Amino acid sequence: MEKLTLHEYAPSGNCYKIRLVASHLGVTLGRRHYDILNGETRTPDFLRTVNGNGRIPVLQIGDRYLPESGAACFYLAEGSSLIPDDRFDRADMLRWMNFEQYNHEPNVATLRFWLAFIGEGGLSDFQKAQLPGKRAAGDAALDLMERHLADRAFFVADRFTLADVALFAYTHVADEGGFDLASRPAIRTWIDRISALPGHIPIDA
Amino acid sequence: MEKLTLHEYAPSGNCYKIRLVASHLGVTLGRRHYDILNGETRTPDFLRTVNGNGRIPVLQIGDRYLPESGAACFYLAEGSSLIPDDRFDRADMLRWMNFEQYNHEPNVATLRFWLAFIGEGGLSDFQKAQLPGKRAAGDAALDLMERHLADRAFFVADRFTLADVALFAYTHVADEGGFDLASRPAIRTWIDRISALPGHIPIDA
């Protein structure tokens, strides 16, 4: 495989997903850090070379750049057990990865960033006005996960896949955004299950 | 292939993506309509049987249900030319599909829904407060597409893939949300190119 470099902001759950996949696969990633709080992913050079969308993570593969955590995880995991062989299961994995990016991350991850990284006092009035809606939507996403995990060990295909990676990243630190996991025992059991897998690494590794 | 039924709200671009892929593949879909304006995807029966997330589209495959437009398109298109054979290109296709769901659809599609389907007079104060931010973010997404298409015929791999399907669905009706395509000639040329492909169907077909 060509040389792999992760362009990242380490505390980001989206960046952690890629490191977690690489760890499970035994793949070594170079890492280049950007301070997103100081706009380092919005510089002309970053926009021209790394990602015109001004965001991390971006997985660099040789001299090519692949933005979007889900795409980078899929690239790394192709041919491994992290992507199911069955056609329906493979699509169902993408379903949960899409759910995470659309219904979970913009609420659970954003409240974590706003409350634990910026701090409520640093939020704009418009951000403060969004707190109740994001709280309700994040709770709804966690409730859907809780119901799905009530009688399952993993999200798809009875085994650990990219769907679990995608949903684990921000769920296991959801308390940092003020979300309550104590009342969601199936999620807590699943977090313990994922954390105990061989190859697992924590978000601050 | 098992019997396929699309659970949908026909004017939704996310539902159109699946119909467009099916048309290109020559696959027949049954269609079941839900009036999302009257909460027909939030009934107990829908939540229990079709999608616990209360959303369309859902592709029903025999007696299994697959939510999320990107997952359904991927399921249908596996093994076809709509998904690139090359590993990097395949991941790059998912990159643009993820970009569409995260940066494009919540802005370009939401403003279309709010302005053309609900009407500005029917919006809540909180929705009205979100208009400038969604306008700016939608314009940024369209600008990124315009720059990418400046020297390319399609988004990935020099041919028509699911990345084009995903981005076409709401871009070609972006004017309904008040977005200006006249100043984006590469996007307009790409729309004409997609619309002229054999197998193409319009959103109201």
Short mmCIF file of C-alpha atoms in Angstrom, two decimals:
data_model
loop_
_atom_site.label_atom_id
_atom_site.label_comp_id
_atom_site.label_asym_id
_atom_site.label_seq_id
_atom_site.Cartn_x
_atom_site.Cartn_y
_atom_site.Cartn_z
CA MET A 1 0.00 0.00 0.00
CA GLU A 2 1.17 3.53 -0.71
CA LYS A 3 2.28 5.73 2.18
CA LEU A 4 -0.69 6.81 4.29
CA THR A 5 -0.90 10.14 6.14
CA LEU A 6 -3.88 11.26 8.18
CA HIS A 7 -4.48 15.01 8.10
CA GLU A 8 -6.32 15.52 11.36
CA TYR A 9 -7.35 17.30 14.52
CA ALA A 10 -6.73 14.53 17.02
CA PRO A 11 -9.68 15.07 19.43
CA SER A 12 -12.15 14.88 16.50
CA GLY A 13 -14.17 11.68 16.55
CA ASN A 14 -14.20 11.70 12.76
CA CYS A 15 -10.39 11.52 12.76
CA TYR A 16 -10.43 8.87 15.50
CA LYS A 17 -12.60 6.61 13.29
CA ILE A 18 -9.77 6.38 10.76
CA ARG A 19 -7.10 5.73 13.40
CA LEU A 20 -9.32 3.04 14.96
CA VAL A 21 -9.81 1.28 11.62
CA ALA A 22 -6.08 1.45 10.90
CA SER A 23 -5.32 -0.03 14.33
CA HIS A 24 -7.70 -2.94 13.78
CA LEU A 25 -6.11 -3.58 10.40
CA GLY A 26 -2.55 -3.24 11.68
CA VAL A 27 -1.88 -0.41 9.24
CA THR A 28 0.51 2.43 10.12
CA LEU A 29 -0.62 6.01 9.52
CA GLY A 30 1.51 9.11 9.50
CA ARG A 31 -0.26 11.97 11.27
CA ARG A 32 -0.29 15.68 10.55
CA HIS A 33 -2.06 17.91 13.04
CA TYR A 34 -4.11 21.04 12.25
CA ASP A 35 -5.47 23.47 14.85
CA ILE A 36 -9.05 23.83 13.62
CA LEU A 37 -9.78 26.40 16.33
CA ASN A 38 -7.23 28.66 14.62
CA GLY A 39 -8.44 28.09 11.07
CA GLU A 40 -5.52 25.94 9.93
CA THR A 41 -7.80 23.94 7.58
CA ARG A 42 -9.05 27.10 5.86
CA THR A 43 -5.71 28.40 4.59
CA PRO A 44 -5.31 28.85 0.81
CA ASP A 45 -2.67 26.10 0.77
CA PHE A 46 -4.89 23.59 2.61
CA LEU A 47 -7.89 24.40 0.40
CA ARG A 48 -5.83 24.06 -2.79
CA THR A 49 -3.88 20.93 -1.86
CA VAL A 50 -5.62 18.88 0.84
CA ASN A 51 -9.37 19.57 0.78
CA GLY A 52 -11.28 22.32 -1.00
CA ASN A 53 -14.02 21.80 1.60
CA GLY A 54 -11.71 23.10 4.36
CA ARG A 55 -12.24 20.14 6.68
CA ILE A 56 -10.44 17.29 8.32
CA PRO A 57 -10.04 14.34 8.37
CA VAL A 58 -8.37 13.76 5.03
CA LEU A 59 -6.54 10.53 4.33
CA GLN A 60 -3.54 11.09 2.06
CA ILE A 61 -2.68 8.03 -0.03
CA GLY A 62 0.62 8.62 -1.79
CA ASP A 63 -0.04 11.98 -3.50
CA ARG A 64 -3.83 11.64 -3.56
CA TYR A 65 -6.18 13.10 -0.94
CA LEU A 66 -9.39 11.45 0.30
CA PRO A 67 -11.66 13.60 2.50
CA GLU A 68 -14.64 12.33 4.54
CA SER A 69 -14.17 9.85 7.38
CA GLY A 70 -16.57 7.27 5.97
CA ALA A 71 -14.81 7.20 2.61
CA ALA A 72 -11.38 6.92 4.26
CA CYS A 73 -12.54 4.06 6.52
CA PHE A 74 -14.04 2.25 3.53
CA TYR A 75 -10.81 2.66 1.56
CA LEU A 76 -8.69 1.22 4.36
CA ALA A 77 -11.07 -1.63 5.23
CA GLU A 78 -11.79 -3.02 1.76
CA GLY A 79 -11.11 -6.74 1.70
CA SER A 80 -11.15 -7.04 5.50
CA SER A 81 -13.76 -8.39 7.91
CA LEU A 82 -14.72 -4.82 8.81
CA ILE A 83 -16.84 -4.74 5.62
CA PRO A 84 -19.40 -7.56 5.33
CA ASP A 85 -19.26 -9.90 2.35
CA ASP A 86 -23.04 -10.08 2.01
CA ARG A 87 -24.54 -7.48 -0.35
CA PHE A 88 -27.43 -6.49 1.92
CA ASP A 89 -25.21 -6.34 5.01
CA ARG A 90 -22.67 -4.21 3.18
CA ALA A 91 -25.37 -1.71 2.19
CA ASP A 92 -26.84 -1.87 5.70
CA MET A 93 -23.40 -0.94 7.04
CA LEU A 94 -23.42 2.14 4.79
CA ARG A 95 -26.96 2.88 6.03
CA TRP A 96 -25.72 3.18 9.64
CA MET A 97 -22.65 5.16 8.54
CA ASN A 98 -24.95 7.59 6.71
CA PHE A 99 -27.29 7.76 9.70
CA GLU A 100 -24.31 8.66 11.85
CA GLN A 101 -23.23 11.52 9.61
CA TYR A 102 -26.74 12.90 9.07
CA ASN A 103 -28.64 12.34 12.33
CA HIS A 104 -26.01 11.66 14.99
CA GLU A 105 -22.81 13.59 14.32
CA PRO A 106 -24.36 17.04 13.65
CA ASN A 107 -26.01 16.81 17.07
CA VAL A 108 -24.00 14.55 19.39
CA ALA A 109 -20.59 15.65 18.07
CA THR A 110 -21.52 19.29 17.66
CA LEU A 111 -22.77 19.61 21.26
CA ARG A 112 -19.56 17.96 22.47
CA PHE A 113 -17.50 20.47 20.47
CA TRP A 114 -19.58 23.45 21.56
CA LEU A 115 -19.82 22.56 25.25
CA ALA A 116 -16.50 20.77 25.95
CA PHE A 117 -14.13 22.48 23.50
CA ILE A 118 -15.52 26.02 23.01
CA GLY A 119 -17.56 26.28 26.21
CA GLU A 120 -21.15 27.52 26.51
CA GLY A 121 -19.96 31.03 27.35
CA GLY A 122 -18.15 31.24 24.03
CA LEU A 123 -21.15 30.34 21.89
CA SER A 124 -22.92 32.87 19.69
CA ASP A 125 -26.60 33.64 20.29
CA PHE A 126 -27.44 31.66 17.15
CA GLN A 127 -25.51 28.64 18.42
CA LYS A 128 -27.28 28.92 21.79
CA ALA A 129 -30.63 28.98 19.99
CA GLN A 130 -29.73 25.68 18.33
CA LEU A 131 -28.95 23.88 21.61
CA PRO A 132 -32.49 22.57 22.34
CA GLY A 133 -33.00 21.25 18.80
CA LYS A 134 -29.60 19.56 18.71
CA ARG A 135 -30.19 18.11 22.17
CA ALA A 136 -33.51 16.59 21.08
CA ALA A 137 -32.12 15.28 17.78
CA GLY A 138 -29.05 13.81 19.48
CA ASP A 139 -31.24 12.08 22.07
CA ALA A 140 -33.42 10.69 19.27
CA ALA A 141 -30.35 9.29 17.51
CA LEU A 142 -29.09 7.68 20.73
CA ASP A 143 -32.57 6.26 21.42
CA LEU A 144 -32.64 4.65 17.98
CA MET A 145 -29.22 3.10 18.67
CA GLU A 146 -30.42 1.86 22.07
CA ARG A 147 -33.46 0.14 20.54
CA HIS A 148 -31.37 -1.42 17.76
CA LEU A 149 -28.76 -2.75 20.20
CA ALA A 150 -31.35 -4.17 22.61
CA ASP A 151 -31.08 -7.59 20.97
CA ARG A 152 -27.85 -7.29 18.98
CA ALA A 153 -24.14 -7.38 19.80
CA PHE A 154 -23.12 -5.21 16.82
CA PHE A 155 -25.00 -2.97 14.38
CA VAL A 156 -24.77 -5.15 11.28
CA ALA A 157 -24.17 -8.81 10.42
CA ASP A 158 -23.56 -9.96 14.02
CA ARG A 159 -20.00 -8.75 13.92
CA PHE A 160 -17.77 -5.70 14.28
CA THR A 161 -17.91 -3.56 11.11
CA LEU A 162 -17.36 0.03 10.01
CA ALA A 163 -20.91 0.76 11.22
CA ASP A 164 -19.76 0.17 14.80
CA VAL A 165 -16.61 2.24 14.25
CA ALA A 166 -18.62 5.16 12.87
CA LEU A 167 -21.15 5.14 15.71
CA PHE A 168 -18.65 4.40 18.49
CA ALA A 169 -16.48 7.46 17.83
CA TYR A 170 -18.84 10.12 19.18
CA THR A 171 -21.18 7.92 21.22
CA HIS A 172 -18.54 6.83 23.71
CA VAL A 173 -17.77 10.48 24.49
CA ALA A 174 -21.39 11.67 24.26
CA ASP A 175 -21.31 12.58 27.96
CA GLU A 176 -18.86 15.39 27.07
CA GLY A 177 -21.78 16.97 25.17
CA GLY A 178 -24.14 16.45 28.09
CA PHE A 179 -25.85 13.31 26.77
CA ASP A 180 -26.89 10.70 29.31
CA LEU A 181 -25.71 7.15 28.70
CA ALA A 182 -26.64 5.88 32.19
CA SER A 183 -30.22 5.39 30.99
CA ARG A 184 -29.08 3.53 27.87
CA PRO A 185 -27.73 0.16 29.02
CA ALA A 186 -27.56 -1.49 25.60
CA ILE A 187 -25.31 1.30 24.33
CA ARG A 188 -23.10 1.04 27.42
CA THR A 189 -22.74 -2.73 26.99
CA TRP A 190 -21.90 -2.23 23.31
CA ILE A 191 -19.29 0.43 24.21
CA ASP A 192 -17.66 -2.03 26.62
CA ARG A 193 -17.76 -4.73 23.93
CA ILE A 194 -16.08 -2.50 21.33
CA SER A 195 -13.50 -1.24 23.85
CA ALA A 196 -12.47 -4.82 24.71
CA LEU A 197 -11.82 -5.93 21.12
CA PRO A 198 -8.23 -6.87 20.19
CA GLY A 199 -6.77 -3.96 18.23
CA HIS A 200 -8.85 -1.31 19.99
CA ILE A 201 -7.23 2.03 20.78
CA PRO A 202 -8.69 4.94 22.79
CA ILE A 203 -9.49 8.31 21.21
CA ASP A 204 -6.46 9.95 22.87
CA ALA A 205 -3.98 7.31 21.68
CA MET B 1 -33.19 -10.15 -7.40
CA GLU B 2 -35.89 -10.10 -4.75
CA LYS B 3 -38.90 -7.84 -5.22
CA LEU B 4 -37.97 -4.18 -4.74
CA THR B 5 -40.31 -1.55 -3.33
CA LEU B 6 -39.37 2.08 -2.79
CA HIS B 7 -41.06 3.70 0.21
CA GLU B 8 -40.97 7.32 -0.78
CA TYR B 9 -42.22 10.87 -1.04
CA ALA B 10 -41.88 11.37 -4.77
CA PRO B 11 -40.72 15.04 -4.88
CA SER B 12 -37.84 14.25 -2.49
CA GLY B 13 -34.49 14.33 -4.24
CA ASN B 14 -33.26 11.57 -1.95
CA CYS B 15 -36.03 9.29 -3.28
CA TYR B 16 -35.33 10.41 -6.86
CA LYS B 17 -31.71 9.25 -6.53
CA ILE B 18 -32.90 5.66 -6.06
CA ARG B 19 -35.37 5.84 -8.96
CA LEU B 20 -32.63 7.32 -11.17
CA VAL B 21 -30.19 4.54 -10.33
CA ALA B 22 -32.89 1.90 -10.95
CA SER B 23 -33.68 3.46 -14.32
CA HIS B 24 -30.04 3.42 -15.40
CA LEU B 25 -29.79 -0.22 -14.35
CA GLY B 26 -33.08 -1.23 -16.00
CA VAL B 27 -34.44 -2.41 -12.64
CA THR B 28 -38.17 -2.13 -11.83
CA LEU B 29 -39.18 -0.65 -8.47
CA GLY B 30 -42.60 -0.82 -6.85
CA ARG B 31 -43.46 2.51 -5.26
CA ARG B 32 -45.37 3.31 -2.07
CA HIS B 33 -46.10 6.96 -1.37
CA TYR B 34 -46.10 8.67 2.04
CA ASP B 35 -47.31 12.22 2.70
CA ILE B 36 -44.43 13.50 4.83
CA LEU B 37 -46.22 16.83 5.32
CA ASN B 38 -48.91 14.91 7.23
CA GLY B 39 -46.55 12.77 9.31
CA GLU B 40 -47.14 9.50 7.49
CA THR B 41 -43.53 8.37 8.13
CA ARG B 42 -43.86 8.97 11.90
CA THR B 43 -46.73 6.54 12.57
CA PRO B 44 -46.11 3.67 15.02
CA ASP B 45 -46.50 1.15 12.21
CA PHE B 46 -43.96 2.91 9.96
CA LEU B 47 -41.47 3.30 12.81
CA ARG B 48 -41.81 -0.35 13.82
CA THR B 49 -41.79 -1.89 10.35
CA VAL B 50 -40.13 0.37 7.76
CA ASN B 51 -37.68 2.73 9.50
CA GLY B 52 -37.29 3.50 13.18
CA ASN B 53 -35.74 6.81 12.10
CA GLY B 54 -39.09 7.96 10.66
CA ARG B 55 -37.69 8.93 7.28
CA ILE B 56 -37.94 8.10 3.64
CA PRO B 57 -36.55 6.86 1.31
CA VAL B 58 -36.42 3.22 2.36
CA LEU B 59 -35.71 0.51 -0.19
CA GLN B 60 -37.58 -2.69 0.66
CA ILE B 61 -35.80 -5.80 -0.64
CA GLY B 62 -38.09 -8.77 -0.16
CA ASP B 63 -39.00 -8.48 3.52
CA ARG B 64 -35.92 -6.46 4.52
CA TYR B 65 -35.80 -2.67 4.75
CA LEU B 66 -32.84 -0.49 3.80
CA PRO B 67 -33.05 3.21 4.80
CA GLU B 68 -30.72 5.98 3.57
CA SER B 69 -30.53 6.94 -0.07
CA GLY B 70 -26.79 6.36 -0.39
CA ALA B 71 -27.03 2.84 1.00
CA ALA B 72 -29.96 1.98 -1.27
CA CYS B 73 -28.16 3.33 -4.35
CA PHE B 74 -25.04 1.35 -3.43
CA TYR B 75 -27.08 -1.84 -2.96
CA LEU B 76 -28.73 -1.49 -6.37
CA ALA B 77 -25.57 -0.49 -8.24
CA GLU B 78 -23.13 -3.12 -6.97
CA GLY B 79 -21.47 -4.85 -9.88
CA SER B 80 -22.48 -2.14 -12.37
CA SER B 81 -20.47 0.66 -14.00
CA LEU B 82 -22.10 3.13 -11.59
CA ILE B 83 -19.55 2.05 -8.97
CA PRO B 84 -15.88 2.33 -10.06
CA ASP B 85 -13.71 -0.79 -10.06
CA ASP B 86 -10.66 1.08 -8.77
CA ARG B 87 -10.28 1.13 -4.98
CA PHE B 88 -9.40 4.81 -4.70
CA ASP B 89 -12.11 5.85 -7.14
CA ARG B 90 -14.71 3.80 -5.26
CA ALA B 91 -13.80 5.51 -1.98
CA ASP B 92 -13.70 8.88 -3.74
CA MET B 93 -17.26 8.21 -4.95
CA LEU B 94 -18.31 7.66 -1.32
CA ARG B 95 -16.46 10.86 -0.42
CA TRP B 96 -18.70 12.91 -2.73
CA MET B 97 -21.82 11.05 -1.59
CA ASN B 98 -20.91 11.88 2.02
CA PHE B 99 -20.19 15.49 1.09
CA GLU B 100 -23.64 15.67 -0.48
CA GLN B 101 -25.40 14.40 2.65
CA TYR B 102 -23.37 16.51 5.08
CA ASN B 103 -22.64 19.81 3.32
CA HIS B 104 -25.06 20.01 0.39
CA GLU B 105 -28.40 18.37 1.21
CA PRO B 106 -29.00 19.97 4.64
CA ASN B 107 -28.68 23.36 2.93
CA VAL B 108 -29.63 23.12 -0.75
CA ALA B 109 -32.42 20.56 -0.23
CA THR B 110 -33.70 22.09 3.00
CA LEU B 111 -34.06 25.57 1.47
CA ARG B 112 -35.92 24.02 -1.48
CA PHE B 113 -38.28 22.25 0.91
CA TRP B 114 -38.79 25.30 3.11
CA LEU B 115 -39.24 27.84 0.30
CA ALA B 116 -40.93 25.82 -2.47
CA PHE B 117 -42.94 23.24 -0.47
CA ILE B 118 -43.79 24.94 2.86
CA GLY B 119 -43.40 28.55 1.76
CA GLU B 120 -41.50 31.29 3.60
CA GLY B 121 -44.70 32.46 5.32
CA GLY B 122 -45.14 29.05 6.91
CA LEU B 123 -41.68 28.91 8.47
CA SER B 124 -41.10 29.21 12.20
CA ASP B 125 -38.98 32.05 13.56
CA PHE B 126 -36.21 29.53 14.25
CA GLN B 127 -36.33 28.27 10.66
CA LYS B 128 -36.22 31.86 9.40
CA ALA B 129 -33.16 32.50 11.59
CA GLN B 130 -31.42 29.58 9.86
CA LEU B 131 -31.98 30.91 6.33
CA PRO B 132 -28.77 33.03 6.04
CA GLY B 133 -26.53 30.24 7.35
CA LYS B 134 -28.08 27.63 5.09
CA ARG B 135 -27.90 30.01 2.12
CA ALA B 136 -24.16 30.58 2.71
CA ALA B 137 -23.42 26.89 3.29
CA GLY B 138 -25.43 25.84 0.23
CA ASP B 139 -23.60 28.41 -1.90
CA ALA B 140 -20.26 27.12 -0.58
CA ALA B 141 -21.22 23.54 -1.52
CA LEU B 142 -22.24 24.62 -5.01
CA ASP B 143 -19.03 26.65 -5.38
CA LEU B 144 -16.96 23.58 -4.49
CA MET B 145 -18.85 21.56 -7.12
CA GLU B 146 -18.30 24.33 -9.69
CA ARG B 147 -14.55 24.36 -9.08
CA HIS B 148 -14.34 20.55 -9.23
CA LEU B 149 -16.30 20.38 -12.48
CA ALA B 150 -14.30 23.15 -14.15
CA ASP B 151 -12.02 20.58 -15.77
CA ARG B 152 -14.00 17.35 -15.38
CA ALA B 153 -17.00 15.78 -17.11
CA PHE B 154 -18.08 13.77 -14.04
CA PHE B 155 -17.19 13.84 -10.33
CA VAL B 156 -15.12 10.66 -10.17
CA ALA B 157 -13.18 8.39 -12.51
CA ASP B 158 -14.10 10.28 -15.71
CA ARG B 159 -17.47 8.57 -15.89
CA PHE B 160 -21.03 8.63 -14.55
CA THR B 161 -21.15 7.12 -11.04
CA LEU B 162 -23.29 7.27 -7.91
CA ALA B 163 -21.42 10.45 -6.97
CA ASP B 164 -23.07 12.21 -9.92
CA VAL B 165 -26.47 10.72 -9.05
CA ALA B 166 -26.21 11.90 -5.45
CA LEU B 167 -25.18 15.44 -6.36
CA PHE B 168 -27.51 15.78 -9.36
CA ALA B 169 -30.71 15.12 -7.39
CA TYR B 170 -30.91 18.41 -5.50
CA THR B 171 -28.50 20.50 -7.61
CA HIS B 172 -30.64 20.40 -10.76
CA VAL B 173 -33.59 21.83 -8.77
CA ALA B 174 -31.47 24.17 -6.62
CA ASP B 175 -33.21 27.18 -8.21
CA GLU B 176 -36.40 26.11 -6.35
CA GLY B 177 -34.52 26.94 -3.15
CA GLY B 178 -33.36 30.27 -4.53
CA PHE B 179 -29.84 29.19 -5.51
CA ASP B 180 -28.36 30.73 -8.63
CA LEU B 181 -26.99 28.35 -11.24
CA ALA B 182 -26.66 31.00 -13.96
CA SER B 183 -23.31 32.03 -12.49
CA ARG B 184 -22.11 28.41 -12.35
CA PRO B 185 -21.55 27.32 -15.95
CA ALA B 186 -19.65 24.09 -15.16
CA ILE B 187 -22.55 22.85 -13.05
CA ARG B 188 -25.04 23.76 -15.79
CA THR B 189 -23.00 21.91 -18.44
CA TRP B 190 -22.77 18.88 -16.11
CA ILE B 191 -26.55 18.96 -15.51
CA ASP B 192 -27.11 18.95 -19.28
CA ARG B 193 -24.63 16.07 -19.62
CA ILE B 194 -26.37 13.96 -16.96
CA SER B 195 -29.82 14.75 -18.34
CA ALA B 196 -28.79 13.55 -21.83
CA LEU B 197 -27.52 10.14 -20.69
CA PRO B 198 -29.39 7.06 -21.95
CA GLY B 199 -31.56 5.78 -19.10
CA HIS B 200 -32.07 9.23 -17.55
CA ILE B 201 -35.48 10.05 -16.08
CA PRO B 202 -36.68 13.39 -14.67
CA ILE B 203 -37.53 13.89 -11.00
CA ASP B 204 -41.26 13.92 -11.73
CA ALA B 205 -41.28 10.70 -13.76
#
